[in-house]
CSV table of C-alpha atoms and ligand atoms in Angstrom, one decimal:
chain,number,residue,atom,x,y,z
A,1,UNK,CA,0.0,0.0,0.0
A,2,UNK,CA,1.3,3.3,-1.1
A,3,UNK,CA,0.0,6.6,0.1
A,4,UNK,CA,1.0,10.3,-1.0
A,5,UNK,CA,0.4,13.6,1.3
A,6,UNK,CA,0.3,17.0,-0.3
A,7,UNK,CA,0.9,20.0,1.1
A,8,UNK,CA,2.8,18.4,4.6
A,9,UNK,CA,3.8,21.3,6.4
A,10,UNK,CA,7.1,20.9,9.0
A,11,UNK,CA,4.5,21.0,11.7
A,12,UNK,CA,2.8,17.7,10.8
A,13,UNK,CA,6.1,15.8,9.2
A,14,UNK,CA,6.5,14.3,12.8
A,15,UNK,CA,3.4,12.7,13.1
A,16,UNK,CA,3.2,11.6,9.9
A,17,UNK,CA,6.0,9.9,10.2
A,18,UNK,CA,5.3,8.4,13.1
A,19,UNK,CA,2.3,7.1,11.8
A,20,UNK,CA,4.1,5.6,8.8
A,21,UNK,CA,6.8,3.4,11.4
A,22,UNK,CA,4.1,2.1,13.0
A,23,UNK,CA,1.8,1.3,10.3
A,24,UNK,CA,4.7,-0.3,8.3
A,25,UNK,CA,3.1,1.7,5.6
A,26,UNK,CA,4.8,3.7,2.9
A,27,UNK,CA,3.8,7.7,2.7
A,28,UNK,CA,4.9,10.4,0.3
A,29,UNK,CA,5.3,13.3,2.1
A,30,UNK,CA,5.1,16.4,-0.2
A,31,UNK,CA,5.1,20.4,1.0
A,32,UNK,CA,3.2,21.0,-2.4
A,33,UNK,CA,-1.0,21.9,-2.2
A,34,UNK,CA,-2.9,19.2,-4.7
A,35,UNK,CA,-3.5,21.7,-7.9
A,36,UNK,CA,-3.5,21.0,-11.5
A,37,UNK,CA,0.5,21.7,-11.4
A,38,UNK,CA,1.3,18.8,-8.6
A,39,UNK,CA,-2.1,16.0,-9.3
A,40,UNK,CA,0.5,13.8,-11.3
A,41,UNK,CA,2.9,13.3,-8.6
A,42,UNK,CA,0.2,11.1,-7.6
A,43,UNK,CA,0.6,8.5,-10.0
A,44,UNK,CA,1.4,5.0,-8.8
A,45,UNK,CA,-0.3,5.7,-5.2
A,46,UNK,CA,-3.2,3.8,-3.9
A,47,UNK,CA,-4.5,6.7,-1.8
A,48,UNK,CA,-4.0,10.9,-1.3
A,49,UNK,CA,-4.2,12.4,1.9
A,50,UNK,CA,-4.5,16.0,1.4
A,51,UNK,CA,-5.4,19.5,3.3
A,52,UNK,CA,-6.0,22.6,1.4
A,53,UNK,CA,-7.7,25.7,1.8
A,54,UNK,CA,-7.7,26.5,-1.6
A,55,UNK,CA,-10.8,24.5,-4.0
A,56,UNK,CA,-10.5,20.7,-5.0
A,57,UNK,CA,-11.6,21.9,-8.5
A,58,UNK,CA,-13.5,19.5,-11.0
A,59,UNK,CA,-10.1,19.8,-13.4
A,60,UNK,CA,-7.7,18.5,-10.4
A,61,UNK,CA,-10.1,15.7,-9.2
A,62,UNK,CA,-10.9,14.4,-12.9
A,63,UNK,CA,-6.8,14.2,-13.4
A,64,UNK,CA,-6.3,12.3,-9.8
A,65,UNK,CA,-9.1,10.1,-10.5
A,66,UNK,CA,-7.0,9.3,-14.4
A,67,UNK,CA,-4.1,9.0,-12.8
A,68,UNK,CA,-6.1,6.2,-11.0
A,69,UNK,CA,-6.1,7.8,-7.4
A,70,UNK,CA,-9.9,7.8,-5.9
A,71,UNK,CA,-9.3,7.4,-2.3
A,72,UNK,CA,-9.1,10.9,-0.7
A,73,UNK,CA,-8.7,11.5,2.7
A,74,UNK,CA,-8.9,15.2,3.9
A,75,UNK,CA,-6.8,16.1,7.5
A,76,UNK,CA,-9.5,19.1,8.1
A,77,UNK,CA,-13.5,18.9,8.6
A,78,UNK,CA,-15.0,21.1,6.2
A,79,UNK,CA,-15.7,19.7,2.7
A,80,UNK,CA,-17.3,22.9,1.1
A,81,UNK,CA,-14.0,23.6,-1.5
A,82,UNK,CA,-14.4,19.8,-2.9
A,83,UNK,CA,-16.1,20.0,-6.3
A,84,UNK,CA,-19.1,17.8,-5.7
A,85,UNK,CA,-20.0,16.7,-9.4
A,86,UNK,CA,-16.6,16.1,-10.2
A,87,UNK,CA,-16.8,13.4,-6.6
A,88,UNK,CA,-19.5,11.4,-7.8
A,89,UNK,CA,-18.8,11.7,-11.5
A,90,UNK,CA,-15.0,10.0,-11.0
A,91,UNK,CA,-16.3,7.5,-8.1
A,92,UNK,CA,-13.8,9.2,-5.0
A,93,UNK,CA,-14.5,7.7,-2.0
A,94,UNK,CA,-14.0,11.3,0.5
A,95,UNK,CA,-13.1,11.0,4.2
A,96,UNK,CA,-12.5,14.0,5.9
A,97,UNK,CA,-11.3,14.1,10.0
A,98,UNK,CA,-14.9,15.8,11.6
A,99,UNK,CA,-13.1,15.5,15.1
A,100,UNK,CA,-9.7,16.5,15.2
A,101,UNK,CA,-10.3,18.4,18.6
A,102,UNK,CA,-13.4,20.7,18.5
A,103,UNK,CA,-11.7,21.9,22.3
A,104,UNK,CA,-9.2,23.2,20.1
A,105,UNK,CA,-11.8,25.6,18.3
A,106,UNK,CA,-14.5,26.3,21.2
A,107,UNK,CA,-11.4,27.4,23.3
A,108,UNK,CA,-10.3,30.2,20.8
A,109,UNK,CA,-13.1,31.0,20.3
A,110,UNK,CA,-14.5,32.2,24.2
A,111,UNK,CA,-10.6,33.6,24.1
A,112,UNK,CA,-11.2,36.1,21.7
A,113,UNK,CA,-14.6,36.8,23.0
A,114,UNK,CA,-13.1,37.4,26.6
A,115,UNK,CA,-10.2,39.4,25.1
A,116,UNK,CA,-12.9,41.7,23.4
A,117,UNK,CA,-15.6,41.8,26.5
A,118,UNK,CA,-12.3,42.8,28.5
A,119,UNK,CA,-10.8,44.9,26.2
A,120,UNK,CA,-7.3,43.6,26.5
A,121,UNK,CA,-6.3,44.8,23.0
A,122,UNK,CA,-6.9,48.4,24.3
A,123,UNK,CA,-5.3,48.0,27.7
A,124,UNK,CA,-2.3,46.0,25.5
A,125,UNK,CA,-2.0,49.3,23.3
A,126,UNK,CA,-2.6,51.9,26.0
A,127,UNK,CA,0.4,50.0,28.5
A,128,UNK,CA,2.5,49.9,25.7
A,129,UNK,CA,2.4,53.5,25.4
A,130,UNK,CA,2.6,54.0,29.1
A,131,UNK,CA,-0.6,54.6,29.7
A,132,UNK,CA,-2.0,52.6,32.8
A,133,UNK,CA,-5.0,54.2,33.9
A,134,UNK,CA,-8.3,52.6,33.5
A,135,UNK,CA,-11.3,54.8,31.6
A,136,UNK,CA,-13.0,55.0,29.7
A,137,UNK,CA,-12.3,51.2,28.3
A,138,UNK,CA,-14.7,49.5,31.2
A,139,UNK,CA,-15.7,45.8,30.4
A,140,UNK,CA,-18.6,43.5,30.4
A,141,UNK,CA,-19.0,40.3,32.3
A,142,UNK,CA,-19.9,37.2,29.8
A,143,UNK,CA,-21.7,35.3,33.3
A,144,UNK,CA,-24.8,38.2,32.7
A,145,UNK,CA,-24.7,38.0,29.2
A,146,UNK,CA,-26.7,35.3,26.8
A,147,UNK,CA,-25.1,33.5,24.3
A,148,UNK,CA,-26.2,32.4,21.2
A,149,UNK,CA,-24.4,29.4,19.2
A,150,UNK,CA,-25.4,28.5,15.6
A,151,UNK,CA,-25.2,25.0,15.2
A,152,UNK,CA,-24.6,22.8,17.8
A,153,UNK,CA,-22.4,20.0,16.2
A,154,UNK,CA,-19.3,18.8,18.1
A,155,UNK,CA,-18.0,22.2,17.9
A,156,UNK,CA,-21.0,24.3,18.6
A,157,UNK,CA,-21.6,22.0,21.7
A,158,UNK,CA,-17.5,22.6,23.0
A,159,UNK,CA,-18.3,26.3,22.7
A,160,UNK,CA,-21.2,25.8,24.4
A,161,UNK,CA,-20.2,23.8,27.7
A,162,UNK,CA,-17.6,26.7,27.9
A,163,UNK,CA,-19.6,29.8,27.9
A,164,UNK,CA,-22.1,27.3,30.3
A,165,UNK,CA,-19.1,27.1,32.9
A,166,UNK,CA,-18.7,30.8,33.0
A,167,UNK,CA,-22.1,31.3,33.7
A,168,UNK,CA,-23.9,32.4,30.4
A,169,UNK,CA,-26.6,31.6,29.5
A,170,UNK,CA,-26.9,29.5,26.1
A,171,UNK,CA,-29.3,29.3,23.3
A,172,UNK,CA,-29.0,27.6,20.2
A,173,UNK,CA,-30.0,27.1,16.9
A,174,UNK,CA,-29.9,24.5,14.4
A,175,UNK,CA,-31.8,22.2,12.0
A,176,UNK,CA,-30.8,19.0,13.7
A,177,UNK,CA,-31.6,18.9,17.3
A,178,UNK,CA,-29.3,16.9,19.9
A,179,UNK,CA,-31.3,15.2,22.0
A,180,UNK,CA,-29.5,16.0,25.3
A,181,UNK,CA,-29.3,19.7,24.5
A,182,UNK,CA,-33.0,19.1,23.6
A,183,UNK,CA,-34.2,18.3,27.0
A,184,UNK,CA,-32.3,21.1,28.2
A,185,UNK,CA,-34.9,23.0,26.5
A,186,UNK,CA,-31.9,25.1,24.9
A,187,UNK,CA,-32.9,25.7,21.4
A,188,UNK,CA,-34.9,28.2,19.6
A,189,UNK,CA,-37.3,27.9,16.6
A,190,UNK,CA,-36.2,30.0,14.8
A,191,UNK,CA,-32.5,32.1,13.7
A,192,UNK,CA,-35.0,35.5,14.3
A,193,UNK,CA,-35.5,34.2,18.0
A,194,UNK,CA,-31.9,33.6,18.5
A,195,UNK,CA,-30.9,37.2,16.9
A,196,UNK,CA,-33.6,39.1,19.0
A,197,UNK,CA,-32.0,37.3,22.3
A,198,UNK,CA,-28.2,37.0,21.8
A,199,UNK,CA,-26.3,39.2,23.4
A,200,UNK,CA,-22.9,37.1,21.4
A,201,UNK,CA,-23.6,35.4,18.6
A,202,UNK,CA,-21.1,32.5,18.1
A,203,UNK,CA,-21.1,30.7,14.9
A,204,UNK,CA,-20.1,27.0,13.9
A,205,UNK,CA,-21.8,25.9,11.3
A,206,UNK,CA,-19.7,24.0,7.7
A,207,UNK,CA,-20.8,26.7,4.9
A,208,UNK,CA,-23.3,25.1,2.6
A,209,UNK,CA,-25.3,26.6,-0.4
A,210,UNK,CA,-28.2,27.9,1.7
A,211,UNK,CA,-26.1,29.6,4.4
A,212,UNK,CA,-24.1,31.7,2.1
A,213,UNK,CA,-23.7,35.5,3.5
A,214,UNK,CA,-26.5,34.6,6.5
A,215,UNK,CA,-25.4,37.4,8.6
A,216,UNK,CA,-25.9,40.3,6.0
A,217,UNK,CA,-27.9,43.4,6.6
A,218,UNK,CA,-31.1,41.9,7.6
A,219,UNK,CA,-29.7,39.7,9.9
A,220,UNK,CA,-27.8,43.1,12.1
A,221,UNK,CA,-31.1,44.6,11.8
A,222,UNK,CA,-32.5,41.8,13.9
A,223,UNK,CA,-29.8,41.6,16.4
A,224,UNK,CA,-29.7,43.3,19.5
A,225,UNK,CA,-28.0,47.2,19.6
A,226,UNK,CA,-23.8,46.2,20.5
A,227,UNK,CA,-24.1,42.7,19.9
A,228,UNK,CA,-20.5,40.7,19.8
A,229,UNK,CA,-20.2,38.5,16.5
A,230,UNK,CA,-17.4,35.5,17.0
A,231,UNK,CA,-17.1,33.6,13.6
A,232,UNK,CA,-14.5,31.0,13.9
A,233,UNK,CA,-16.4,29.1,11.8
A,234,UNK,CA,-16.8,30.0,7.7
A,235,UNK,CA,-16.2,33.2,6.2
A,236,UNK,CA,-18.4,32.4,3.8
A,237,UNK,CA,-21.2,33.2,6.6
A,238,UNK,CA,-20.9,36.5,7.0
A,239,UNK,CA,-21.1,39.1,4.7
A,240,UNK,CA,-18.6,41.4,5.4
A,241,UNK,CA,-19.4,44.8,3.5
A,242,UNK,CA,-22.9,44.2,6.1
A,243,UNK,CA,-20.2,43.5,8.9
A,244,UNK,CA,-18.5,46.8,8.6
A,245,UNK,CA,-21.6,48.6,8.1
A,246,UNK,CA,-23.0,47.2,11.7
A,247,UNK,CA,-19.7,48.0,13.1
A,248,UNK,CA,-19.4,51.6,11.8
A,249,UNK,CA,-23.1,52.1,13.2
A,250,UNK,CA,-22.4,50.5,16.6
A,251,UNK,CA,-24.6,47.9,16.0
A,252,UNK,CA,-21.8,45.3,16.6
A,253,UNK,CA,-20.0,46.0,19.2
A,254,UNK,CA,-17.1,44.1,18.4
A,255,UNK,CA,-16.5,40.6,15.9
A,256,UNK,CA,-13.6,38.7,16.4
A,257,UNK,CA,-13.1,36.7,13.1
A,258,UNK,CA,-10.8,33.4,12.9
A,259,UNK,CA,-12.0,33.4,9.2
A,260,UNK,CA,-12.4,35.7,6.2
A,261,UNK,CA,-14.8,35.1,2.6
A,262,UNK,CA,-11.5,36.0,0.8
A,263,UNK,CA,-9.0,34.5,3.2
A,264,UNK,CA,-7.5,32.2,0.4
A,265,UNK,CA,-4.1,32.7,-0.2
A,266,UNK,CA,-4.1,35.9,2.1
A,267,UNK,CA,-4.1,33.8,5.5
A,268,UNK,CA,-1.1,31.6,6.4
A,269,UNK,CA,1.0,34.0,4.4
A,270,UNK,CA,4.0,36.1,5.4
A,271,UNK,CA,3.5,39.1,3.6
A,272,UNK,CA,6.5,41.3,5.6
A,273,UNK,CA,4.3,44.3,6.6
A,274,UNK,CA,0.7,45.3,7.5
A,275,UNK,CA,0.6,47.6,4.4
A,276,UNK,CA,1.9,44.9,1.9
A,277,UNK,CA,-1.9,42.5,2.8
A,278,UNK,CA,-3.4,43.1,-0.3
A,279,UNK,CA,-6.7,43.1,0.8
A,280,UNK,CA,-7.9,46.7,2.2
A,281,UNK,CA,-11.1,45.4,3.3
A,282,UNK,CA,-9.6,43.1,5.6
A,283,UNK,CA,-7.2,45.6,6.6
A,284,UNK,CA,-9.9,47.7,7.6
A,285,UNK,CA,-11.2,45.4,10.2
A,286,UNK,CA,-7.8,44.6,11.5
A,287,UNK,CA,-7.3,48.2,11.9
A,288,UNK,CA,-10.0,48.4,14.7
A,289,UNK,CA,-9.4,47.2,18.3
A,290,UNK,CA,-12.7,46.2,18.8
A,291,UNK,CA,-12.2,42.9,15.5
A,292,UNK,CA,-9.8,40.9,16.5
A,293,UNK,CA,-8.7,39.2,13.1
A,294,UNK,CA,-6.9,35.9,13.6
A,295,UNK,CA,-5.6,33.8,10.2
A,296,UNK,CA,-7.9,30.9,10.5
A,297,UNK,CA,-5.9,29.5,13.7
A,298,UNK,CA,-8.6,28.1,16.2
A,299,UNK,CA,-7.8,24.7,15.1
A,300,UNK,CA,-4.1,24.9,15.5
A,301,UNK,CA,-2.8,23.0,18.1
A,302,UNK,CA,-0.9,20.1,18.8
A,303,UNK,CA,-3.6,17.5,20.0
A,304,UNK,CA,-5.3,18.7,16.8
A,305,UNK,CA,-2.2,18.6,13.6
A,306,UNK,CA,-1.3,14.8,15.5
A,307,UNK,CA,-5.3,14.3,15.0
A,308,UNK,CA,-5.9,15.2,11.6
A,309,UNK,CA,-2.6,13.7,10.0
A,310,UNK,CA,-3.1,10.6,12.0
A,311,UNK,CA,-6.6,10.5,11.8
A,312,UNK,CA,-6.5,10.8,8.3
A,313,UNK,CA,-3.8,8.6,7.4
A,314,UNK,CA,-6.3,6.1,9.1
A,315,UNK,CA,-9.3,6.5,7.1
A,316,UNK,CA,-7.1,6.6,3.7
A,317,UNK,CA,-5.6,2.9,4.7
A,318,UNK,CA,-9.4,1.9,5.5
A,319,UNK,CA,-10.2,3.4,2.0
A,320,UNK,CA,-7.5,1.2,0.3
A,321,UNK,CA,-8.0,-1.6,2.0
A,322,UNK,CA,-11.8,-1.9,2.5
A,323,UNK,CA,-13.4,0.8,0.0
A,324,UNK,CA,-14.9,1.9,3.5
A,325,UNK,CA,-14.0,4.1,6.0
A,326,UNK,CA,-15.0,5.3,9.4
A,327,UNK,CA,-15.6,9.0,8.1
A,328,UNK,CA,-16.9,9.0,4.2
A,329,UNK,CA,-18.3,12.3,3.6
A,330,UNK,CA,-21.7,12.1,1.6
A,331,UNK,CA,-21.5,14.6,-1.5
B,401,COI,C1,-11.4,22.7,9.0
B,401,COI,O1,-11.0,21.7,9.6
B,401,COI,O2,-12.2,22.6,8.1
B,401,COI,C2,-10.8,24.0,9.3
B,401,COI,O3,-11.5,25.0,9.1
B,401,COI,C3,-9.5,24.1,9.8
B,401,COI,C4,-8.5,24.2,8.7
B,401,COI,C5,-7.7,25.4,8.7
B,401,COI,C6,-7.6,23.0,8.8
């Protein structure tokens, strides 16, 4: 059995190869993303194990899938940059890893919301410049405040048992009900109930077709005046021209945002100084001390990288070796 892995980064090399002495299996490791310019290095494997924020276009997959590779096993959870048609049409068997540690997530997440209700960036700035006295940047307390989560998968429900231990209280919304936060009578009907109550609004749910820009204009106008916005989840969920209109108005009162609609080849990327980020939209929000901007880093952490190259690794060999997996992702 021969695997390949694109786009290995030094942080994962370890664990990979770890995985590979005591698997007695071979694995490619290579630094390059799967794209048109790098899908025939994958000739001759039985399986790819990939992780890319950039799109698994229909071109790449049809060339993997005539190169004969159609086991693919993703090391992150969400699947929305895999070309569906091109899935079904080639017969790829997808796995992606939907719980490499969703601690790792819920705990940036109420970090960033705590650094903004205690306006640590300000003090942070203000102490830098000497400046040690207190007003006018007062804080609020998250143990009076009501939290709202949006989707209450394995992440939602981390975040949740989090803001629950500092005393919050916790509504949620989703199409799928859990049955234990069920009978905790914790959900609402409907997203308008959840807008008109939430004094945070924390998002985790994967971006799909019908969720696209869900927190646009209409959405603010529902939510309650100086509303915190925490987005760890898709940029693809928030509309972000809408965004900086609430926060110019004071609607929001602050967003901290792990992840950006046009974060693709921006985040992850040394670009040497804060005027050389070619994206003055994004700067914009960086610029304010109430948006924290973060580059798509709630996941990284150790338990988590060990998780989803293991993890992965795992479900490819299943692929190969069974034509099932533990975690095939239904397209
Ligand atoms: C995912 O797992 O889908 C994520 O969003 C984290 C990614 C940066 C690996």
């Amino acid at each position: 059995m021969k695997i390949i892995a694109y786009g290995i980064r030094d942080d994962e090399q370890p664990y990979l190869e770890q995985w590979s002495k005591d698997q007695g299996i071979e694995v490619k490791a290579v630094k390059e993303l799967l794209d048109e310019s790098t899908v025939d290095l994958a000739k001759g494997y039985d399986g790819a194990v990939v992780y890319q924020q950039k799109p698994y276009t229909a071109a790449v997959l049809d060339k993997l899938a005539a190169n004969g590779v159609t086991n693919l096993s993703l090391r992150n959870v969400g699947v929305d940059n895999v070309d569906a048609d091109a899935v079904k049409r080639n017969g790829f068997k997808v796995t992606n890893v939907p719980a490499y540690s969703p601690e790792a997530i819920a705990e940036f997440t109420v970090t960033e919301l705590m650094r903004l209700l205690r306006r640590t960036p300000t003090f942070d700035r203000k102490q830098a410049n000497g400046d040690l006295r207190w007003a006018p940047d007062i804080a609020d307390e998250l143990n009076s405040m009501t939290v709202g989560v949006v989707a209450t998968g394995r992440i939602g429900r981390a975040a949740m048992k989090i803001y629950q231990g500092f005393g919050a209280k916790v509504i949620a919304y989703d199409v799928f009900h859990n049955p234990e936060l069920e009978k905790q009578g914790i959900y609402v009907d409907t997203m308008d109930e959840l807008y008109a109550q939430a004094d945070v609004i924390s998002l985790h749910a994967p971006a799909t077709k019908d969720n696209e820009k869900m927190i646009n204009d209409d959405a603010f106008s529902k939510m309650k005046d100086g509303v915190w916005l925490l987005n760890p989840a898709r940029g693809a969920l928030v509309d972000t021209d809408a965004l900086i209109r609430a926060l110019d108005s004071g609607k929001v009162a602050g967003a901290a945002l792990d992840v950006y609609e046009d974060e693709v080849g921006i985040f992850n990327t040394d670009f040497g100084s804060f005027d050389a980020i070619p994206d003055e939209r994004l700067k914009n929000l960086m610029k304010r001390e109430n948006v924290l901007v973060s580059p798509h880093i709630a996941f990284y952490t150790k338990t988590a990288v060990k998780n989803m190259v293991q993890f992965a690794l795992n479900n490819n060999k299943q692929l190969i070796e069974s034509g099932k997996a533990d975690n095939v992702v239904k397209f």
